[in-house]
Short mmCIF file of C-alpha atoms in Angstrom, two decimals:
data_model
loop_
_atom_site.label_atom_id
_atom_site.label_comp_id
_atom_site.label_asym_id
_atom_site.label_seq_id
_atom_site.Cartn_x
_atom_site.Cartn_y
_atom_site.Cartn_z
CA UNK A 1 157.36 106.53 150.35
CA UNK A 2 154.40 107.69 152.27
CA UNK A 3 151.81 105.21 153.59
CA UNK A 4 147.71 105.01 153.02
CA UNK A 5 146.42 104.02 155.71
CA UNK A 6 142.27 102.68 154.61
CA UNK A 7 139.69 103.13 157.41
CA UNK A 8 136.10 101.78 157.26
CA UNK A 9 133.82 103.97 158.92
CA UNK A 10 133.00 101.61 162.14
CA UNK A 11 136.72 100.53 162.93
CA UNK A 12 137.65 103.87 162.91
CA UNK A 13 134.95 105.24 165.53
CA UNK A 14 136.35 102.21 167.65
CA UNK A 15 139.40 103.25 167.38
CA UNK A 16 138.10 106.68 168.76
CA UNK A 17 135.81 105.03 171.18
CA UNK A 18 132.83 106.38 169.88
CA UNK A 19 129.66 104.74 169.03
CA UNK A 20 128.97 103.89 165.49
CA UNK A 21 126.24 106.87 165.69
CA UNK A 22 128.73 109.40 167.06
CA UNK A 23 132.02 110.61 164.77
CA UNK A 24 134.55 109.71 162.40
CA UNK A 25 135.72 110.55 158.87
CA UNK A 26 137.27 111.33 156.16
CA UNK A 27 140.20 113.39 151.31
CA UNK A 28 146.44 115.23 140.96
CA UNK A 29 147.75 116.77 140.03
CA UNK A 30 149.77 119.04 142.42
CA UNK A 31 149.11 122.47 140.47
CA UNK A 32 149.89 126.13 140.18
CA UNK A 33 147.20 127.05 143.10
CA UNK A 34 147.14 123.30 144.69
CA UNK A 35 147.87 122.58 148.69
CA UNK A 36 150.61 120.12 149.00
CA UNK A 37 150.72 116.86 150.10
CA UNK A 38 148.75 113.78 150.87
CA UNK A 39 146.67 112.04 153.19
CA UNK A 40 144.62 109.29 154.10
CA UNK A 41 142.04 107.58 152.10
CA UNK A 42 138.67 107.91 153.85
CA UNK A 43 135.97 105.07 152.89
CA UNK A 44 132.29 103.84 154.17
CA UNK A 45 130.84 100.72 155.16
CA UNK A 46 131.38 99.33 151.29
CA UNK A 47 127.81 97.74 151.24
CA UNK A 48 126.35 100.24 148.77
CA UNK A 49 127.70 101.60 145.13
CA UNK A 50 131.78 102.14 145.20
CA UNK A 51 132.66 105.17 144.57
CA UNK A 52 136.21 106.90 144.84
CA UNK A 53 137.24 110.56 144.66
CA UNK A 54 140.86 111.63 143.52
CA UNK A 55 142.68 114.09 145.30
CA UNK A 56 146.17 115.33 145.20
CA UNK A 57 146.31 117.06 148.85
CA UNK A 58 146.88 116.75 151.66
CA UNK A 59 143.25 115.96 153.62
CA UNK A 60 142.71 119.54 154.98
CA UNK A 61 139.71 121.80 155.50
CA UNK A 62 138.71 121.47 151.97
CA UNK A 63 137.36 118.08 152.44
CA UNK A 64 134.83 119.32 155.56
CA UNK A 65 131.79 117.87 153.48
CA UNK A 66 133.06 114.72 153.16
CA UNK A 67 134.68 114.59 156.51
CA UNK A 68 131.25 115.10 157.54
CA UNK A 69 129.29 113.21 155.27
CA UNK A 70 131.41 109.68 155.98
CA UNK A 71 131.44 110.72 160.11
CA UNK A 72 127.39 111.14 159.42
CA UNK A 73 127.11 107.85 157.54
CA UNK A 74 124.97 110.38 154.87
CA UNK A 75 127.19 108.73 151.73
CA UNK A 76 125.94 105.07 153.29
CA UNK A 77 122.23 106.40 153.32
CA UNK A 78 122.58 107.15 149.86
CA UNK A 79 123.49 103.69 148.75
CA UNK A 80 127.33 104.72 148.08
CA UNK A 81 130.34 102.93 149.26
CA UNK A 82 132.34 105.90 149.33
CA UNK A 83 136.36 106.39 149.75
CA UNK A 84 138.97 109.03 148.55
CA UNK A 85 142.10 108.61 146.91
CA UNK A 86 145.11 110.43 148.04
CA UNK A 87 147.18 112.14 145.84
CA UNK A 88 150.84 113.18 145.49
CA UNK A 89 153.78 115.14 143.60
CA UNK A 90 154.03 111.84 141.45
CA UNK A 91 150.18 110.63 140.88
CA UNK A 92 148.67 112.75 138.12
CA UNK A 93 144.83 112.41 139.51
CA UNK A 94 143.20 113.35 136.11
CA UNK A 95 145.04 110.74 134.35
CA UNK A 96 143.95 108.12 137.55
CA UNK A 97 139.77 108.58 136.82
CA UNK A 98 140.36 109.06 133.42
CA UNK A 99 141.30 105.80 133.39
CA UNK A 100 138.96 104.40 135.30
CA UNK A 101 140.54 103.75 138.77
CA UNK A 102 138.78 106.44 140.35
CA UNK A 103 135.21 107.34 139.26
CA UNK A 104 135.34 111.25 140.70
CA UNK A 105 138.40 113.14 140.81
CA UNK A 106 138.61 116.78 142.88
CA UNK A 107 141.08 119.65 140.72
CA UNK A 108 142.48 122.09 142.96
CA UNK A 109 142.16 124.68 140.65
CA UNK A 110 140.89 125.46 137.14
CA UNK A 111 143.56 125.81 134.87
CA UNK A 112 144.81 122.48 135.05
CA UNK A 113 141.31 121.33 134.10
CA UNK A 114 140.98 123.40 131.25
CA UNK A 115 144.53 121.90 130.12
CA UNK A 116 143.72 118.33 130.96
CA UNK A 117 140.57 118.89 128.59
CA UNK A 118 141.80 120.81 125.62
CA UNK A 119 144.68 117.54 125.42
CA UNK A 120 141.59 115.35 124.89
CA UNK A 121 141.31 113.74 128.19
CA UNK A 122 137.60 113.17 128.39
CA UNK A 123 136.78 115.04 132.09
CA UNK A 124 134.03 117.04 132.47
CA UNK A 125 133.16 119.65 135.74
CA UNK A 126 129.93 118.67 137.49
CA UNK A 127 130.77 120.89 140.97
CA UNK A 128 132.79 123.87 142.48
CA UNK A 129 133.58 123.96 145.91
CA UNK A 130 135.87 126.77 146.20
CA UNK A 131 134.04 129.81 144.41
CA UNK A 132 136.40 133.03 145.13
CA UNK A 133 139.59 131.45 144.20
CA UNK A 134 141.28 132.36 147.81
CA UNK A 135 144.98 132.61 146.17
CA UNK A 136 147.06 135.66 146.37
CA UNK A 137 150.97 137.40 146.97
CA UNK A 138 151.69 138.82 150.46
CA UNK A 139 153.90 141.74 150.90
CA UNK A 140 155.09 143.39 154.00
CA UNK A 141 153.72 146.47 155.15
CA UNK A 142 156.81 148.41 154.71
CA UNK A 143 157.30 147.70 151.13
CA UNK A 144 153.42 147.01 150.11
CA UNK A 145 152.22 145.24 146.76
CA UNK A 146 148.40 146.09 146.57
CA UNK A 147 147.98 146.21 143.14
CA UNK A 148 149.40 144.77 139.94
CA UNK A 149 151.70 147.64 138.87
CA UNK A 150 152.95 147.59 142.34
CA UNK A 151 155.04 144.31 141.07
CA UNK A 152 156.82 145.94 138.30
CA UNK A 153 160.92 145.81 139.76
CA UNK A 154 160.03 143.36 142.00
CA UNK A 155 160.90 140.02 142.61
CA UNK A 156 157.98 136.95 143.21
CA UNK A 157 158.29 133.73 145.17
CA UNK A 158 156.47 130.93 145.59
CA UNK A 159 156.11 127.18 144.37
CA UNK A 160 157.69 126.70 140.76
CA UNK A 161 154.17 125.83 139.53
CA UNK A 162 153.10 129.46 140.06
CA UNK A 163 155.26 131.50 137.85
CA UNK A 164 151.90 130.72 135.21
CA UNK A 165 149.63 132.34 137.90
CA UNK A 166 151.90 135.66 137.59
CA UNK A 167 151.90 135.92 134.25
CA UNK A 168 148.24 135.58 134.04
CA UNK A 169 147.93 138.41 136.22
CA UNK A 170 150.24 140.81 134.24
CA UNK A 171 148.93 139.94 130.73
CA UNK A 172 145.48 140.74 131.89
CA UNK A 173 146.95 144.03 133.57
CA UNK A 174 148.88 144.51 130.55
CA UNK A 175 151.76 144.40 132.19
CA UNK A 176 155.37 143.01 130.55
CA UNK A 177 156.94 139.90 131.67
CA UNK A 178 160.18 141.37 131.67
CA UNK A 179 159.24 143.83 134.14
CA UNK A 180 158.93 141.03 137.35
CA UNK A 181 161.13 138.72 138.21
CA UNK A 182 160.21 135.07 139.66
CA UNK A 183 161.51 133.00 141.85
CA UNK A 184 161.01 129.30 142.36
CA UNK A 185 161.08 129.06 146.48
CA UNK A 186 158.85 126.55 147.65
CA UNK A 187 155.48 126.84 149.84
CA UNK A 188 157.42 128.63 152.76
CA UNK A 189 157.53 132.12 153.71
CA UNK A 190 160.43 132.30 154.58
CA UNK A 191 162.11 134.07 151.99
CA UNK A 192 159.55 136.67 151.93
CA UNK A 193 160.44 137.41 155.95
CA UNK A 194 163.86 137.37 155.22
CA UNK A 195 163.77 139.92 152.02
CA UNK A 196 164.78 137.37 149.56
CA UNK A 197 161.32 138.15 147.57
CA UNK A 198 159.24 140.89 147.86
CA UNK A 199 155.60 139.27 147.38
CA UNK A 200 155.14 135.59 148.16
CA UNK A 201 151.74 133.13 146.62
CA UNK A 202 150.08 131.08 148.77
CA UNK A 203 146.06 130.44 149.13
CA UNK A 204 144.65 132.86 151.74
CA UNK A 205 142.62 130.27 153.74
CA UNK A 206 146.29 128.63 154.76
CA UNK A 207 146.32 129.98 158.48
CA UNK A 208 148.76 127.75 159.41
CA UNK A 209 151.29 127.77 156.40
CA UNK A 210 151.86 131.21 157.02
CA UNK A 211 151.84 131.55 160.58
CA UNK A 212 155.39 132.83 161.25
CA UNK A 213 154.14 135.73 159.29
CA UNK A 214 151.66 136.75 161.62
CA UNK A 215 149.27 138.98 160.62
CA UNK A 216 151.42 141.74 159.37
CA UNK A 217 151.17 141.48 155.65
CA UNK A 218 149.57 142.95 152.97
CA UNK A 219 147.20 140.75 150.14
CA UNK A 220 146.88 141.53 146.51
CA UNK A 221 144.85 138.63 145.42
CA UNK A 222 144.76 137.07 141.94
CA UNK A 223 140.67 137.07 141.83
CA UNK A 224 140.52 140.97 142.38
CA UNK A 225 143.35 141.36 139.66
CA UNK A 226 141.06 139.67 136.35
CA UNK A 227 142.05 136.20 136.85
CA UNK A 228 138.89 134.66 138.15
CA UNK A 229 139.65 130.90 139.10
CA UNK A 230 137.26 128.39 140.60
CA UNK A 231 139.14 126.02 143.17
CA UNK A 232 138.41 122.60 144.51
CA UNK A 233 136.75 121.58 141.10
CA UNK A 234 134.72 117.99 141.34
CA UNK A 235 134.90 116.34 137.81
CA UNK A 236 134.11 112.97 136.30
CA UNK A 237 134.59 111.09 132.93
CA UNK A 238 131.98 112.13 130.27
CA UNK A 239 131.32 108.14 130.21
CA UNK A 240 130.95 108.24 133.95
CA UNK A 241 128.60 111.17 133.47
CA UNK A 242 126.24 109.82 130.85
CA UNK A 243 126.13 106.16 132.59
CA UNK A 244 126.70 106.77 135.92
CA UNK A 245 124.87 110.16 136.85
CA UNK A 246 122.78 109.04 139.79
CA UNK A 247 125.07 108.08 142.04
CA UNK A 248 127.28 111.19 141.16
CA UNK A 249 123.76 113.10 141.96
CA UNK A 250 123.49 111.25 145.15
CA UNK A 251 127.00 112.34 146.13
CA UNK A 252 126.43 115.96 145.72
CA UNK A 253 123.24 115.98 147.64
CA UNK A 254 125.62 114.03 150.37
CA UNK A 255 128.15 116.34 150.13
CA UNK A 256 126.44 119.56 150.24
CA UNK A 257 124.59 118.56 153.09
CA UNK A 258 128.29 117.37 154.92
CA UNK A 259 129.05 121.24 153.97
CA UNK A 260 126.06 122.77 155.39
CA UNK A 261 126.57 121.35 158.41
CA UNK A 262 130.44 122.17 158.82
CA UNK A 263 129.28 125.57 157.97
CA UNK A 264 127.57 126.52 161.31
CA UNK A 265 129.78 123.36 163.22
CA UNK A 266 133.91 124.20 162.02
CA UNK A 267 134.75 122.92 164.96
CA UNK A 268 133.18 119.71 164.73
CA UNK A 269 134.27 119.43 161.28
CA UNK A 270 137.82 119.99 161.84
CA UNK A 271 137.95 116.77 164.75
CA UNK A 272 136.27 114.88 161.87
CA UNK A 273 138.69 115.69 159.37
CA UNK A 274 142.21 115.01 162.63
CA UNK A 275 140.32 111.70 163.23
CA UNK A 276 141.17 110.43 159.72
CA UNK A 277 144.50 112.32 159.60
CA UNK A 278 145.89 112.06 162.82
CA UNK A 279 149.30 113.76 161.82
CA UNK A 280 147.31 116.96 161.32
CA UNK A 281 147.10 119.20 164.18
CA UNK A 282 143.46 120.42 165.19
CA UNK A 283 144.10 124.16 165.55
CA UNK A 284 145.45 124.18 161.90
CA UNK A 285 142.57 122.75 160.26
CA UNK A 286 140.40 124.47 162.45
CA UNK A 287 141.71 127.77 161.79
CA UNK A 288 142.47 126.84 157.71
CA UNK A 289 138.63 125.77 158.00
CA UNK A 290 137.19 129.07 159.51
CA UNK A 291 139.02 130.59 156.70
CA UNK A 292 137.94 128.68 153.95
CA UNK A 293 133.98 129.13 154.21
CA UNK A 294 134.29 132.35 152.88
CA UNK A 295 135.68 131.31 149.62
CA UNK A 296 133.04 128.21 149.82
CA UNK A 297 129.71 130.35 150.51
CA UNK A 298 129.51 133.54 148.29
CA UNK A 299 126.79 135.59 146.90
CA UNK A 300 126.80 132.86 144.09
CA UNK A 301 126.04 130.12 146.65
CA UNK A 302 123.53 131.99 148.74
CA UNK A 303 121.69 132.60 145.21
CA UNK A 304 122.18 129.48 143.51
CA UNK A 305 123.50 126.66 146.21
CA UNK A 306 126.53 125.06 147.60
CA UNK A 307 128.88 123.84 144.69
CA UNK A 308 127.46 126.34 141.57
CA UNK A 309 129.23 127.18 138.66
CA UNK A 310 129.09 130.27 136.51
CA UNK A 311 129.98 130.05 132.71
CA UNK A 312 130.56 133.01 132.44
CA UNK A 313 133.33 132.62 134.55
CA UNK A 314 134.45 129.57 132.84
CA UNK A 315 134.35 131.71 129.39
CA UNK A 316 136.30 134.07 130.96
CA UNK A 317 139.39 131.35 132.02
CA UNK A 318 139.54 129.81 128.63
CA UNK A 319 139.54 133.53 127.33
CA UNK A 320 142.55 134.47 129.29
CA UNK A 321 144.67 131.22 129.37
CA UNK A 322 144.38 131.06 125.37
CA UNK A 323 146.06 134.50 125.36
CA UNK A 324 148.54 132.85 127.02
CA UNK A 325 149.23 130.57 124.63
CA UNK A 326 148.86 127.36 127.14
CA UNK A 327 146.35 125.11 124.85
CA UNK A 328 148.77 123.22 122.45
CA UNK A 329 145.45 122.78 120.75
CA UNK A 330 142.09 124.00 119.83
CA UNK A 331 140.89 126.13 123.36
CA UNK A 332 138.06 123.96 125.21
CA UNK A 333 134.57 125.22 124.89
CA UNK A 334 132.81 125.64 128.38
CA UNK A 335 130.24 122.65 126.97
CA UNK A 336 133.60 120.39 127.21
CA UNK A 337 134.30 121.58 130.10
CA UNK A 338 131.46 121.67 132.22
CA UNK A 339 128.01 120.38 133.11
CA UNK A 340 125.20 121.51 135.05
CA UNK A 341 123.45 118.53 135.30
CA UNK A 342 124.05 116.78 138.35
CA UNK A 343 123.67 120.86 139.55
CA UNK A 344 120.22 121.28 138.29
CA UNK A 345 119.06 117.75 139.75
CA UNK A 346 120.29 118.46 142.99
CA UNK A 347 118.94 122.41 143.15
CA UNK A 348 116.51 121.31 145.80
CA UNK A 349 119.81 119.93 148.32
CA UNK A 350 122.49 121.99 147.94
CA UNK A 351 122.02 124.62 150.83
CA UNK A 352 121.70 128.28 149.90
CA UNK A 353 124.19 129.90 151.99
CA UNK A 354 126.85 132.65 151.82
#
């Protein structure tokens, strides 16, 4: 059993030795496109509004805005007593704020949203972080998967949780299930070095999980293939929504302005994020970081601001994910399953960038 360790804000820049001014920090479902692990809790001074966001990762480079945003004291200026809630392979997040123990909860990719929703769990999107779904199957240069019908004979690795994310992409390639095999191997890539597989899933953006790789592979990612996924998906409770939308308004702003300024500072960012997980080694969220603010800020965010959310996009996942028979019940309509809101107050804060 993994410990959480809690910091407040000022005993962990003593700890550092830095002023109260200067730095510190802070990030259930584990899913078919989530990063493992766990981490940390990160939380603020606790004299304003509690609020506390539900993860199920490991803290990583995703979390830059509110690595920022605690170091910054922003979430304090705001009036919120902010923390985060790990998650794990045995905490199902959605379940956690739907009951109440955590008032925001972070997805790490659509699909298990949509799921969570058409059971009747009350959960609502209010934010995207990750716009172009980063996720995708490497191949080796001398046997190359670029596109789709490259897979057909072939044999496809990665965590068990994924074999939904390959048939998505060959129903909407029309492509036969019983053409590729998968495999169950885990997060490493191993068995796609050793020949075991011939394409292996992971999220692009993870530098350092696939560093024995190097860079000689080949991508064929699932957003380029017609499954469009949004990643790193902030939701609430509908109640929490209706009552509560304020301080979830004054969160964004906070947030979006922690990402805006880890977009021109990744460096800075990344000690931010090491300072509240000290087992994580500065180079890899560094380098995972550099790599992630391209899936972050699109053309979408430079038109419409940090955290946007397309329905049309969210039309098209429902679309594709009832063809594949995965809603036991009635498929969600994107007014369940989303609200721009909290995105239309906040138009003026969220930082047009991309």
């Amino acid at each position: 059993m993994s410990t959480t360790h809690q910091f407040s804000r000022r005993n962990l820049l003593a700890g550092a030795g830095l002023s109260v001014g200067a730095f510190a920090l802070g990030t259930s479902l584990l899913t078919a496109c989530s990063e493992p692990g766990r981490g940390p809790a990160g939380k603020g001074n606790g004299d304003g509004t509690p609020l506390a966001l539900q993860l199920g990762w490991l803290i990583n480079s995703g979390q830059f805005g509110e690595a920022i945003a605690l170091s910054k004291g922003w979430y304090d200026e705001a009036g919120i007593s902010f923390s985060i809630n790990p998650g794990g392979p045995s905490i199902d997040g959605i379940a956690l704020v739907a009951a109440g123990e955590s008032q925001l909860g972070q997805i790490s990719s659509s699909p298990s949203h949509m799921l969570a929703r058409s059971q009747g769990i009350p959960v609502k999107a209010f934010a995207v972080c990750v716009q172009d779904h980063p996720y995708a199957w490497l191949s080796k240069p001398e046997s190359p998967i670029e596109k789709p019908e490259d897979l057909i004979g072939k044999t496809v690795g990665g965590p068990a949780t994924s074999d939904i994310l390959v048939k998505a992409l060959l129903a909407a390639n029309k492509i036969s299930e019983d053409d590729v095999e998968f495999v169950a191997t885990g997060e490493s890539v191993a068995p796609l070095m050793t020949g075991k597989i011939d394409a292996w899933g992971t999220w692009l953006n993870s530098i350092s999980q696939r560093r024995p790789l190097g860079d000689d592979f080949v991508s064929m990612r699932l957003a380029d293939n017609g499954v469009p996924l949004y990643g790193y998906i902030y939701y609430s409770t509908d109640d929490v929504l209706d009552k509560k939308s304020d301080i979830v308004k004054e969160f964004t702003s906070a947030t979006a302005r922690g990402w805006e300024f880890a977009y021109d500072n990744v460096a800075d960012a990344a000690k931010a994020t090491v300072e509240m997980a000290p087992e994580s080694k500065l180079k890899d969220i560094q380098d995972d970081g550099e790599a992630m603010m391209e899936y972050v800020f699109t053309k979408s965010t430079a038109e419409k601001g940090w955290g946007t959310m397309d329905k049309s996009i969210w039309e098209n996942q429902i679309a594709l994910w009832d063809q594949l028979g995965q809603f036991n019940s009635a498929a969600p309509t994107v007014d369940e399953l989303a609200t721009w809101d909290i995105l239309d107050a906040t138009a003026d804060s969220r930082p047009k960038l991309g």
